[in-house]
mmCIF file of C-alpha atoms in Angstrom:
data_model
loop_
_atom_site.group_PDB
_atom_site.id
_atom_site.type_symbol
_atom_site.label_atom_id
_atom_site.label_comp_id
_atom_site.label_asym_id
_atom_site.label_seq_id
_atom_site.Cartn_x
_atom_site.Cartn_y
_atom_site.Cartn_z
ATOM 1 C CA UNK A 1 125.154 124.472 106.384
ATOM 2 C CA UNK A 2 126.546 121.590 108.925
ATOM 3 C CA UNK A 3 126.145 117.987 107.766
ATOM 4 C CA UNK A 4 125.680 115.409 109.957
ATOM 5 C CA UNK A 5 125.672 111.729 109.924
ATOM 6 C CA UNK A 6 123.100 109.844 111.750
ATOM 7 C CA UNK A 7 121.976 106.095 111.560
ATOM 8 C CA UNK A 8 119.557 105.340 109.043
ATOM 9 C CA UNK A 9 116.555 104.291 111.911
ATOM 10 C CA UNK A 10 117.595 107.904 113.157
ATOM 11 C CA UNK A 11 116.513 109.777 109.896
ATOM 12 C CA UNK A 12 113.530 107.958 109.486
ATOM 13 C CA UNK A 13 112.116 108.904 113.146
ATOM 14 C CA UNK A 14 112.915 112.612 111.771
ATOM 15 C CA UNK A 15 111.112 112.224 108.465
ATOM 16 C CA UNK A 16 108.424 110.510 110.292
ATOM 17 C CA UNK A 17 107.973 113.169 112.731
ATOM 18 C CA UNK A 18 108.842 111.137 115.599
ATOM 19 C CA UNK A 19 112.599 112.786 116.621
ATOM 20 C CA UNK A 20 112.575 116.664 117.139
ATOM 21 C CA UNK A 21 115.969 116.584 118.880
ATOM 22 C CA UNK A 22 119.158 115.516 118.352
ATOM 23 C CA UNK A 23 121.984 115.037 120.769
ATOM 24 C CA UNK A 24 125.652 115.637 120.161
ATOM 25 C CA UNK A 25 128.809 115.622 122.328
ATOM 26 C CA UNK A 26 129.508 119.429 122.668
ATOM 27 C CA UNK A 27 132.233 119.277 120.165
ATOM 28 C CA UNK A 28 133.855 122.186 117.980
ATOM 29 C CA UNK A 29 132.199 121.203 114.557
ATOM 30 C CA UNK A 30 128.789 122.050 116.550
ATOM 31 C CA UNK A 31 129.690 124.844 118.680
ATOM 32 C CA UNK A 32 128.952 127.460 116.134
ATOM 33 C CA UNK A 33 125.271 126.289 114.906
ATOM 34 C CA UNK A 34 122.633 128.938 115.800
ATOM 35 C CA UNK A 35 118.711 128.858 116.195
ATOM 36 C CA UNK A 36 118.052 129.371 112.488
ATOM 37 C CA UNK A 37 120.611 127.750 110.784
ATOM 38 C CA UNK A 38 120.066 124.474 108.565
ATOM 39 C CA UNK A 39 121.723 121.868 109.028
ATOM 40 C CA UNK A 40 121.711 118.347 106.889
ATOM 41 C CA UNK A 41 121.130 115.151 108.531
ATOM 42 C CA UNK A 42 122.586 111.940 106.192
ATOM 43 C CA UNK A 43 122.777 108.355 105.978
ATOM 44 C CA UNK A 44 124.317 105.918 103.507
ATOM 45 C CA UNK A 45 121.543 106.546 100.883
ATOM 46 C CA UNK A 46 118.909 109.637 101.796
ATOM 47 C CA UNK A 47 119.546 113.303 103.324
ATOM 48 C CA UNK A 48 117.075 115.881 105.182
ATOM 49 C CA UNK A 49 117.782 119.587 105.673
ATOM 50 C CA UNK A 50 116.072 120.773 109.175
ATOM 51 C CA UNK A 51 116.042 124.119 110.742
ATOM 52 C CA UNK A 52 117.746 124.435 114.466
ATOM 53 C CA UNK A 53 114.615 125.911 116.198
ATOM 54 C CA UNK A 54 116.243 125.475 119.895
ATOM 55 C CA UNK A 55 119.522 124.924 121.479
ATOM 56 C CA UNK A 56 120.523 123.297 124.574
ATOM 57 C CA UNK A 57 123.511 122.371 126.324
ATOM 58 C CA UNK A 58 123.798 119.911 128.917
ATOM 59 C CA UNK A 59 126.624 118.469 131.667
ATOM 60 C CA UNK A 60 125.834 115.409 130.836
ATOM 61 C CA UNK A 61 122.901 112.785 129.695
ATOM 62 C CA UNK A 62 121.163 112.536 133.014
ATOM 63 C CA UNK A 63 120.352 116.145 132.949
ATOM 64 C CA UNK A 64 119.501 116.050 129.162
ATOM 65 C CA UNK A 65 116.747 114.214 130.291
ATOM 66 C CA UNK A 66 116.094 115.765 134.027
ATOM 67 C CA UNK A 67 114.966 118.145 131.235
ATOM 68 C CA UNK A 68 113.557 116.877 127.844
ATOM 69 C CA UNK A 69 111.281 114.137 127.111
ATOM 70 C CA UNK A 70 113.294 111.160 125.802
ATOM 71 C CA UNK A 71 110.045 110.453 123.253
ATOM 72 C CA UNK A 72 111.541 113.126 121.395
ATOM 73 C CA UNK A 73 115.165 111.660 120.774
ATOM 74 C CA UNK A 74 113.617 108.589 119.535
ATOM 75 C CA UNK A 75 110.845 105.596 118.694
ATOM 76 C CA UNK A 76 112.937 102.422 119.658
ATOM 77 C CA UNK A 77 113.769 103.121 123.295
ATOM 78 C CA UNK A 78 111.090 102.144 126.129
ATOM 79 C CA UNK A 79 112.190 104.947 129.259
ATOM 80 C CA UNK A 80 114.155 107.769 130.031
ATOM 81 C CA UNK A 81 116.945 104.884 131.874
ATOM 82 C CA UNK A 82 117.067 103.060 128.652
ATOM 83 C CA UNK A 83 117.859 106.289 126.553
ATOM 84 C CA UNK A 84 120.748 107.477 129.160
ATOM 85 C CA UNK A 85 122.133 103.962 128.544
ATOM 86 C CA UNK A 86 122.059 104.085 124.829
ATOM 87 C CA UNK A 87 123.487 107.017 124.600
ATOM 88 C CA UNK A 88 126.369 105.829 127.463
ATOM 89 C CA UNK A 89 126.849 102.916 125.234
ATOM 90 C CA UNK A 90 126.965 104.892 122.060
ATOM 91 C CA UNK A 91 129.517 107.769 123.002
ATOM 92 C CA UNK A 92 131.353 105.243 125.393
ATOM 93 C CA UNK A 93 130.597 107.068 128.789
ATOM 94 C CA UNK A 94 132.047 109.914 127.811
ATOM 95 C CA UNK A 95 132.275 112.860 129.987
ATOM 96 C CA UNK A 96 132.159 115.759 127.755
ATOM 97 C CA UNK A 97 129.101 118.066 128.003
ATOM 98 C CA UNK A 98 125.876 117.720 125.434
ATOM 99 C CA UNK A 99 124.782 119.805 123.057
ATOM 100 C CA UNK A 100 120.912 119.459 121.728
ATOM 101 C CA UNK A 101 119.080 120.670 118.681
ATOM 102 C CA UNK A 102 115.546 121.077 118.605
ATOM 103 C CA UNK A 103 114.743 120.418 115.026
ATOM 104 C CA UNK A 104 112.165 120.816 112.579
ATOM 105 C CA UNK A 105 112.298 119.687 108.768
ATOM 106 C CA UNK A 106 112.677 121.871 106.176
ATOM 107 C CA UNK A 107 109.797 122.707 103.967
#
């Protein structure tokens, strides 16, 4: 099992059933993960173990969402522009492809 660290506000829209996917930079650590495996999310004080029910990879943000409904990623942003810019701002443009996990919490 992968663990991953995400931002507190991030864990809570998973918990609260408002974040079924989460976006990565297609990097080594993830390139491995299957549909099936678990994989735990963490932040400074709480964890979550989900199951990878889908994965998706991506050239870049803009077709992430061409694709999947930015409601999913998170509570806080407003449109599908605003999400492609937080996520610019957050991996600092970066041109590497995206992986996503469709996820779904462990019971």
């Amino acid at each position: 099992m992968k663990t991953v660290f995400i931002k507190s506000e991030a864990l809570s829209d998973i918990i609260l059933d408002h974040k079924h996917f989460e976006l990565r930079l297609d990097k080594s650590y993830f390139r491995d993960l299957k549909i099936g495996d678990t994989i735990m999310f963490k932040d400074s004080k709480r964890n979550l173990i989900c199951i990878i029910d889908n994965l998706y990879k991506f050239k870049n943000f803009e077709h992430v969402f061409e694709n999947l409904d930015f409601r999913n990623f998170s509570s806080r942003v407003e449109s599908k522009k605003d999400m492609i810019k937080f996520y610019h701002n957050l991996y600092n443009k970066s041109k590497l492809s995206v992986i996503v996990f469709k996820i779904s919490k462990k019971t």
